[in-house]
Amino acid sequence: MFKRLRTKLTVLYAGLFCIVLVLISAAAYAVAARQAQSQVRDQLVATGAVFDRLWQVRFAGLQEGAELSVRDYGFRQAVATGDAATVRSALQNLHRRLGADLVVLVPPEGGAINSEEESPLPLSAALKTALENDDALTGVLEVDGVLHQAVTAPVLAPNLLGWVVVGQRLDQEEMRSLEQLSPIPLHAVALSRLDGVWSAPGERLSVRDRGAVSTFINRAMSDRSARPESINVRGGRAVALVRPLRTLDGSRAVLFLSYPLALALANYRSLFEALIAVGVLGLALVAIGTWLLARGITRPISELETAARDLEAGEYAPVRVETSDEIARLALSFNAMIDAIKLRERRITDLALTDSETLLPNRLALERRLKTQDARDRRVFVAAIGIDRFEQVRSAIGYAHANALIARIGERLVHLSSRAPMGRLATDVLGVAFLAGDEGDARRRIAALQAKLEQPLSLDGQVVDIDVSVGVAAVEGEEAHVDRASIALDQARKARVKLAFFDSDSYGDPARNLSLMGEMRRALSRGEIRLAHQPKLDLRARRITGVEALVRWTHPSRGPLPPDLFISMAEETGNIRALTEFVLHQAVEDQSKLAAAGWPLAMSVNISGRLIGDRHFAKHAIEAVRGARHGFCFEITETAVIDNPKLALENIELFAAHSVQISIDDYGSGLSSLAYLKQLPAHELKIDKLFIQHLTDSKRDALLVRSTVDLAHGLGLKVTAEGVEQPACIALLAAMGCDMAQGYLISRPVPVHELLSILEDTHRMDFLGHTALRAGGEAA
């Protein structure tokens, strides 16, 4: 709810103070109310006793006046003779003398003679009965709905002639006069009971108050309690006392004394006002004090927060410490943490920008300095300097000395390049940035640097010769300059030159080519990838006896793609297995189509060297060609067994054991080894087209081919010549004893339906057969 600690603390302490103040006020009010109630009860009890005493005094005065009147001879003579005028005159005299509100004569036969009215005054039969039982009565009498304090006196002459009743009204005015006799401003009222409800003429009580008062009086009458009790009326809470009154006619009447508790608490008003004033003042002081205290607490906390945000943004701003309390110690700890973070960040930055093995700057350090390089009027170039034969050197001198060698070359490079930005890019590659006017100037500078770097180094008394190759890339735009220099180094090593500048044309677009792999899997399911079959001519049988299945891909947007492009990408990205499995299944299907058309040909499929050592692929390949109707041959290269010779040879032997022939493909183009030729359970040897294309005009190639044919035959292998494009070449191969020929002279790689057309072309087959036959005759 509150976002600031200062506000929270102020509200919290002010709220707690308010709660304490309310509790104190409530306790004070409760004590004051209890004390006031106790005082009011005591006053009511005392006032009730005073009222009783005054009540008796008034009764005595009325009784004395009534008795004097009935002892008057003239009055008794007038009553005895029935002289109404004289009786009324005597009653009026009594009325004036006593100040009574009620003066009547009650004859024994009933009725009543009023002092002011000529007509008889109706009185209750209960009153007459009471008079007959007791001549002198005192009590309350209700006449015409008005309560009176009345006394009676018998008229005797000497017999009973009647009773004189004298009374005073107990109305509101009379009650006010009685209230003035009380030391406290209480409220007095005389109530009579009518139909179960206590009321008094002229007393304005609400229905709710009348019910509450009646309930209170009934409970007090039933308990016969003379103790004051609390009562809730419309005006608020009050303390009331009920005093039963004796009546002349047997009815019930009470004197109801009440005192509002609010009036009793009025004496404490000044105390409450002072308490409220002190509370408000205390609240203000607490709020101000808490606000100042909270500000003293939150200000350093706010400074800590600001410093933490600055720290998050990479700015190290220490917090000012002005006190010695806990917050100050926290600030000191925060400042110490900042110092530690700065030190660790400096160390991390150093580690991130330093090669841990040589303590030279690393690739990231070079890239950062390249961003701040000021070229002015010259161009910036990046050179990737590769240590040639580094693996052999490291194997000879050990890893520790090899790292020391790199460090020494790095130091030499820093010295020779006038402390230009440099860094170690790879295990055997150092990078350096330099300025040059143009590419020619850059070439001259690098050549000079290269010559100085290749000077021998001495490590622990041993002289180490150094050879370096350099790739250079110009810094242009936001491209990956260091990567381009590294690629240029790879291009230099591949071309076997000492220096090469980055060639974007030969590098191509690897990102675009890499995207082909995702498209290749979809192309396999959409039929964009298909097989093209190149026939193999049997030079002895003078007919086509086999075909080689080659994969072709017609891209929907890029058109026909070179096989070397997507096959090499598939090998590098691990997608070659899916492609090869597709080729195997499709080759088996095409072989069945050829056989169904009357051409039972052997089918050859190239197997990547990446799959020869894969046991799972080997089992799958055997299962895929199990249903082949005719011979099936896997073509592999000698280099396929170099990475893992044992496992590769086991898989090749597994192929041979399941009647899959093995052909050694591209023999002579790589590092041909007689040892592997001896170990491989091969059935065929394919001479690379590099030797066949110049066979007719190169005696050296002819000698190599003849010796290879003789060697293969000596090992029990058939020989197939690739790249045959001229009839004379076929003649020479047949003369050398070559078994099979394959090349564009016989046919280009074609789909299976075109292959059927070629096989059924009798003229073409006759030409090939005649060419082979003539070659055989010349050989004979």
XYZ file of N, CA and C in Angstrom, residues 112-274:
489
model
N -69.429 11.598 45.711
C -68.449 12.484 46.321
C -68.845 13.913 46.037
N -68.594 14.765 47.047
C -68.902 16.187 46.898
C -67.583 16.907 46.750
N -67.418 17.565 45.594
C -66.182 18.278 45.281
C -66.274 19.697 45.811
N -65.138 20.235 46.114
C -65.126 21.597 46.647
C -65.398 22.620 45.561
N -65.267 22.275 44.310
C -65.410 23.248 43.238
C -66.534 22.915 42.289
N -67.054 21.741 42.296
C -68.111 21.364 41.362
C -69.364 20.983 42.137
N -70.480 21.314 41.538
C -71.740 20.978 42.174
C -72.132 19.532 41.936
N -71.719 19.029 40.815
C -72.052 17.631 40.511
C -71.151 16.705 41.302
N -71.681 15.543 41.663
C -70.868 14.585 42.434
C -69.655 14.131 41.632
N -68.542 13.875 42.337
C -67.300 13.423 41.706
C -67.247 11.907 41.776
N -67.135 11.213 40.637
C -67.111 9.740 40.679
C -65.814 9.240 41.276
N -65.933 8.323 42.233
C -64.775 7.659 42.837
C -64.953 6.158 42.698
N -63.869 5.448 42.756
C -63.927 3.999 42.542
C -64.526 3.311 43.751
N -65.166 2.189 43.489
C -65.749 1.376 44.572
C -64.659 0.844 45.474
N -63.451 0.617 44.883
C -62.350 0.111 45.704
C -61.968 1.113 46.774
N -62.071 2.395 46.449
C -61.741 3.414 47.432
C -62.732 3.370 48.594
N -64.031 3.226 48.284
C -65.033 3.184 49.350
C -64.831 1.980 50.246
N -64.501 0.884 49.610
C -64.242 -0.334 50.398
C -63.061 -0.131 51.324
N -61.998 0.526 50.788
C -60.823 0.774 51.615
C -61.149 1.719 52.762
N -62.010 2.713 52.495
C -62.380 3.647 53.550
C -63.177 2.959 54.626
N -64.019 2.056 54.250
C -64.811 1.349 55.244
C -63.937 0.472 56.123
N -62.837 -0.008 55.593
C -61.954 -0.861 56.387
C -60.971 -0.061 57.231
N -60.644 1.113 56.785
C -59.678 1.929 57.513
C -60.097 3.371 57.344
N -60.455 4.012 58.457
C -60.996 5.366 58.348
C -59.927 6.361 57.902
N -58.671 6.183 58.357
C -57.611 7.144 58.040
C -56.592 6.488 57.119
N -56.631 6.876 55.851
C -55.727 6.309 54.860
C -54.836 7.403 54.271
N -53.643 7.007 53.861
C -52.735 7.892 53.115
C -52.223 7.117 51.919
N -52.014 7.813 50.835
C -51.498 7.145 49.633
C -51.803 7.951 48.389
N -51.633 7.253 47.245
C -51.833 7.882 45.947
C -53.206 7.526 45.456
N -53.861 8.515 44.896
C -55.205 8.329 44.385
C -55.265 8.950 43.000
N -55.795 8.192 42.055
C -55.941 8.682 40.691
C -57.363 9.170 40.497
N -57.499 10.446 40.174
C -58.805 11.072 39.945
C -58.788 11.722 38.572
N -59.718 11.296 37.757
C -59.805 11.814 36.380
C -58.472 11.684 35.646
N -57.775 10.547 35.856
C -56.526 10.289 35.152
C -55.347 11.027 35.709
N -55.489 11.705 36.859
C -54.394 12.450 37.452
C -54.083 11.853 38.809
N -52.822 11.578 39.058
C -52.410 11.035 40.339
C -52.309 12.139 41.378
N -52.771 11.803 42.572
C -52.721 12.753 43.682
C -52.097 12.070 44.892
N -51.378 12.847 45.683
C -50.932 12.409 47.004
C -52.044 12.786 47.980
N -52.742 11.782 48.511
C -53.996 12.060 49.252
C -53.991 11.398 50.630
N -54.820 12.026 51.509
C -55.065 11.479 52.852
C -56.583 11.512 53.101
N -57.035 10.690 54.019
C -58.473 10.667 54.352
C -58.636 10.871 55.859
N -59.827 11.438 56.190
C -60.188 11.620 57.623
C -61.701 11.384 57.761
N -62.128 10.561 58.764
C -63.564 10.266 58.909
C -64.297 11.465 59.570
N -65.568 11.666 59.180
C -66.439 12.718 59.773
C -67.394 11.990 60.737
N -67.271 12.244 62.081
C -68.061 11.550 63.091
C -68.916 12.573 63.849
N -70.235 12.246 64.091
C -71.088 13.186 64.858
C -72.207 12.439 65.610
N -72.085 11.596 66.508
C -70.857 10.835 66.712
C -70.751 9.686 65.734
N -71.861 9.436 65.049
C -71.814 8.351 64.059
C -71.030 8.808 62.818
N -70.611 7.806 62.010
C -69.843 8.087 60.787
C -70.740 8.754 59.773
N -70.391 9.989 59.417
C -71.158 10.738 58.423
C -70.490 10.728 57.036
N -69.208 10.284 56.925
C -68.485 10.252 55.650
C -66.999 10.440 55.877
N -66.321 10.654 54.786
C -64.839 10.845 54.840
C -64.433 12.047 54.008
N -63.511 12.785 54.575
C -62.935 13.901 53.813
C -61.611 13.427 53.186
N -61.502 13.605 51.857
C -60.274 13.206 51.105
C -59.592 14.476 50.629
N -58.315 14.641 51.064
C -57.524 15.822 50.690
C -56.262 15.332 49.945
N -55.962 15.962 48.820
C -54.776 15.542 48.055
C -54.162 16.644 47.200
N -52.936 16.400 46.842
C -52.222 17.309 45.937
C -51.774 16.530 44.683
N -51.836 17.209 43.550
C -51.482 16.563 42.287
C -49.987 16.189 42.228
N -49.802 15.028 41.644
C -48.421 14.591 41.364
C -48.146 14.757 39.851
N -48.336 15.965 39.360
C -48.108 16.227 37.936
C -46.656 16.647 37.717
N -46.336 17.050 36.457
C -44.961 17.392 36.099
C -44.457 18.589 36.907
N -45.316 19.539 37.145
C -44.884 20.708 37.904
C -44.513 20.329 39.327
N -45.352 19.450 39.909
C -45.064 18.993 41.262
C -43.771 18.212 41.305
N -43.560 17.364 40.227
C -42.327 16.580 40.181
C -41.105 17.488 40.038
N -41.235 18.598 39.278
C -40.097 19.511 39.115
C -39.740 20.151 40.458
N -40.781 20.436 41.231
C -40.495 21.023 42.558
C -39.791 20.015 43.446
N -40.194 18.765 43.327
C -39.501 17.734 44.103
C -38.060 17.563 43.602
N -37.836 17.644 42.231
C -36.497 17.471 41.676
C -35.551 18.549 42.172
N -36.097 19.731 42.427
C -35.240 20.825 42.875
C -34.699 20.594 44.273
N -35.344 19.705 44.991
C -34.864 19.383 46.334
C -33.679 18.421 46.303
N -33.408 17.817 45.091
C -32.325 16.829 44.992
C -31.005 17.524 44.713
N -29.924 17.017 45.275
C -28.596 17.618 44.997
C -28.106 17.356 43.572
N -28.754 16.442 42.874
C -28.347 16.145 41.485
C -29.551 16.397 40.600
N -29.306 16.787 39.351
C -30.422 17.111 38.438
C -31.088 15.856 37.887
N -31.795 15.154 38.749
C -32.434 13.921 38.309
C -33.804 14.240 37.730
N -34.408 13.184 37.193
C -35.738 13.295 36.615
C -36.665 12.392 37.424
N -37.784 12.993 37.956
C -38.727 12.245 38.785
C -40.087 12.256 38.111
N -40.766 11.137 38.196
C -42.102 11.026 37.617
C -42.845 9.946 38.383
N -44.145 10.251 38.638
C -45.013 9.265 39.286
C -45.783 8.547 38.192
N -45.718 7.228 38.224
C -46.318 6.411 37.166
C -47.333 5.463 37.763
N -48.399 5.273 37.032
C -49.391 4.267 37.414
C -49.475 3.238 36.289
N -49.984 2.080 36.663
C -50.048 0.983 35.702
C -51.443 0.875 35.129
N -51.506 0.877 33.799
C -52.780 0.745 33.108
C -52.583 -0.214 31.953
N -53.345 -1.303 31.982
C -53.266 -2.344 30.947
C -51.840 -2.860 30.785
N -51.162 -3.028 31.908
C -49.822 -3.603 31.876
C -48.733 -2.634 31.506
N -49.078 -1.373 31.253
C -48.083 -0.387 30.842
C -48.047 0.722 31.870
N -46.851 1.080 32.273
C -46.668 2.151 33.246
C -46.589 3.470 32.498
N -47.428 4.426 32.943
C -47.453 5.733 32.285
C -47.950 6.776 33.269
N -47.783 8.041 32.822
C -48.244 9.159 33.648
C -48.841 10.199 32.727
N -49.924 10.826 33.124
C -50.538 11.862 32.287
C -49.557 12.990 32.023
N -49.464 13.369 30.752
C -48.599 14.499 30.380
C -47.141 14.135 30.196
N -46.752 12.940 30.556
C -45.356 12.507 30.402
C -45.184 11.956 28.985
N -44.360 12.603 28.180
C -44.174 12.218 26.782
C -43.040 11.190 26.659
N -43.455 9.973 26.654
C -42.493 8.874 26.469
C -42.751 8.223 25.114
N -41.646 7.905 24.382
C -41.807 7.198 23.119
C -42.238 5.774 23.401
N -42.689 5.124 22.353
C -43.112 3.721 22.508
C -41.955 2.875 23.005
N -40.759 3.166 22.446
C -39.587 2.388 22.864
C -39.250 2.649 24.320
N -39.266 3.951 24.736
C -38.952 4.281 26.121
C -40.023 3.752 27.065
N -41.296 3.843 26.642
C -42.376 3.347 27.505
C -42.207 1.851 27.754
N -41.844 1.122 26.690
C -41.637 -0.317 26.872
C -40.442 -0.597 27.752
N -39.336 0.149 27.549
C -38.137 -0.080 28.357
C -38.393 0.270 29.817
N -39.118 1.381 30.057
C -39.410 1.775 31.439
C -40.331 0.775 32.105
N -41.339 0.316 31.375
C -42.268 -0.664 31.950
C -41.542 -1.938 32.298
N -40.668 -2.411 31.390
C -39.901 -3.630 31.673
C -39.011 -3.431 32.884
N -38.382 -2.275 32.974
C -37.495 -1.989 34.095
C -38.273 -1.975 35.412
N -39.480 -1.321 35.416
C -40.275 -1.225 36.653
C -40.790 -2.584 37.059
N -41.269 -3.360 36.097
C -41.793 -4.689 36.421
C -40.711 -5.557 37.035
N -39.479 -5.502 36.454
C -38.386 -6.301 36.998
C -38.022 -5.846 38.403
N -38.033 -4.522 38.638
C -37.701 -4.007 39.970
C -38.776 -4.369 40.984
N -40.050 -4.328 40.563
C -41.136 -4.667 41.467
C -41.110 -6.146 41.818
N -40.779 -6.996 40.786
C -40.763 -8.435 41.050
C -39.590 -8.818 41.925
N -38.450 -8.129 41.739
C -37.267 -8.437 42.549
C -37.313 -7.760 43.905
N -38.289 -6.836 44.078
C -38.384 -6.043 45.312
C -37.045 -5.374 45.621
N -36.402 -4.935 44.509
C -35.074 -4.336 44.652
C -35.206 -2.837 44.816
N -34.440 -2.317 45.757
C -34.428 -0.871 45.968
C -33.108 -0.279 45.510
N -32.340 -1.072 44.680
C -31.048 -0.594 44.201
C -31.217 0.082 42.845
N -30.496 1.144 42.591
C -30.512 1.767 41.259
C -29.873 0.833 40.234
N -30.415 0.812 39.025
C -29.893 -0.005 37.936
C -29.824 0.841 36.671
N -29.095 0.302 35.667
C -28.942 1.012 34.392
C -30.102 0.703 33.474
N -30.448 1.669 32.648
C -31.538 1.513 31.684
C -31.172 2.304 30.429
N -31.506 1.732 29.273
C -31.260 2.409 28.001
C -32.562 3.007 27.489
N -32.565 4.322 27.340
C -33.724 5.036 26.811
C -33.258 5.840 25.599
N -34.188 6.517 24.974
C -33.871 7.241 23.756
C -32.795 8.296 23.980
N -32.794 8.913 25.112
C -31.804 9.948 25.393
C -30.440 9.403 25.709
N -30.307 8.095 25.816
C -29.031 7.477 26.142
C -29.152 6.604 27.371
N -28.000 6.210 27.863
C -27.978 5.349 29.042
C -28.198 6.193 30.297
N -29.001 5.625 31.231
C -29.326 6.336 32.479
C -29.319 5.350 33.637
N -29.254 5.899 34.828
C -29.364 5.110 36.060
C -30.707 5.463 36.708
N -31.492 4.447 37.020
C -32.863 4.689 37.516
C -33.109 3.948 38.811
N -34.066 4.511 39.591
C -34.468 3.908 40.863
C -36.001 3.929 40.913
N -36.572 2.815 41.301
C -38.030 2.679 41.403
C -38.404 2.641 42.894
N -39.339 3.580 43.292
C -39.833 3.616 44.672
C -41.329 3.341 44.637
N -41.772 2.182 45.104
C -43.221 1.877 45.098
C -43.989 2.893 45.964
N -45.178 3.261 45.494
C -46.055 4.206 46.224
C -47.327 3.474 46.664
N -47.737 3.772 47.881
C -48.977 3.191 48.393
C -50.163 3.923 47.787
N -51.185 3.163 47.426
C -52.377 3.765 46.817
C -53.567 3.576 47.747
N -54.604 4.476 47.564
C -55.800 4.416 48.399
C -56.791 3.377 47.895
N -56.788 3.170 46.572
C -57.815 2.300 46.013
C -57.279 0.938 45.589
N -56.088 0.567 46.027
C -55.559 -0.753 45.718
C -54.857 -0.848 44.374
N -54.805 0.229 43.599
C -54.060 0.193 42.334
C -52.562 0.280 42.632
N -51.731 0.269 41.525
C -50.281 0.267 41.695
C -49.711 1.550 41.106
N -48.760 2.143 41.841
C -48.100 3.361 41.398
C -46.680 3.351 41.928
N -45.799 4.000 41.197
C -44.389 4.050 41.590
C -43.868 5.441 41.349
N -42.796 5.756 42.056
C -42.036 6.968 41.798
C -40.773 6.545 41.042
N -40.626 7.012 39.808
C -39.512 6.602 38.924
C -38.504 7.739 38.872
N -37.326 7.483 39.479
C -36.245 8.457 39.513
C -35.147 8.018 38.536
N -34.723 8.903 37.656
C -33.671 8.558 36.675
C -32.702 9.715 36.533
N -31.472 9.322 36.180
C -30.426 10.307 36.007
C -29.575 9.898 34.800
N -29.542 10.723 33.726
C -28.758 10.358 32.528
C -27.281 10.233 32.858
N -26.678 9.147 32.329
C -25.254 8.935 32.585
C -24.406 10.004 31.911
N -24.932 10.576 30.829
C -24.178 11.633 30.143
C -23.976 12.835 31.058
N -25.017 13.140 31.848
C -24.870 14.245 32.793
C -23.867 13.911 33.873
N -23.866 12.616 34.255
C -22.906 12.214 35.294
C -21.481 12.311 34.772
N -21.312 12.019 33.436
C -19.978 12.089 32.865
C -19.578 13.505 32.458
N -20.530 14.424 32.559
C -20.216 15.806 32.171
C -19.099 16.378 33.032
N -19.032 15.907 34.278
C -17.968 16.392 35.160
C -16.591 15.964 34.668
N -16.587 14.869 33.863
C -15.307 14.360 33.356
C -14.992 14.912 31.973
N -15.833 15.775 31.463
C -15.628 16.277 30.099
C -14.301 16.997 29.978
N -13.999 17.809 30.963
C -12.729 18.534 30.897
C -11.546 17.572 30.893
N -11.724 16.465 31.688
C -10.656 15.464 31.694
C -10.501 14.825 30.319
N -11.650 14.468 29.707
C -11.602 13.860 28.381
C -11.053 14.831 27.345
N -11.463 16.088 27.437
C -10.953 17.073 26.491
C -9.448 17.245 26.640
N -9.003 17.257 27.883
C -7.556 17.367 28.099
C -6.842 16.134 27.565
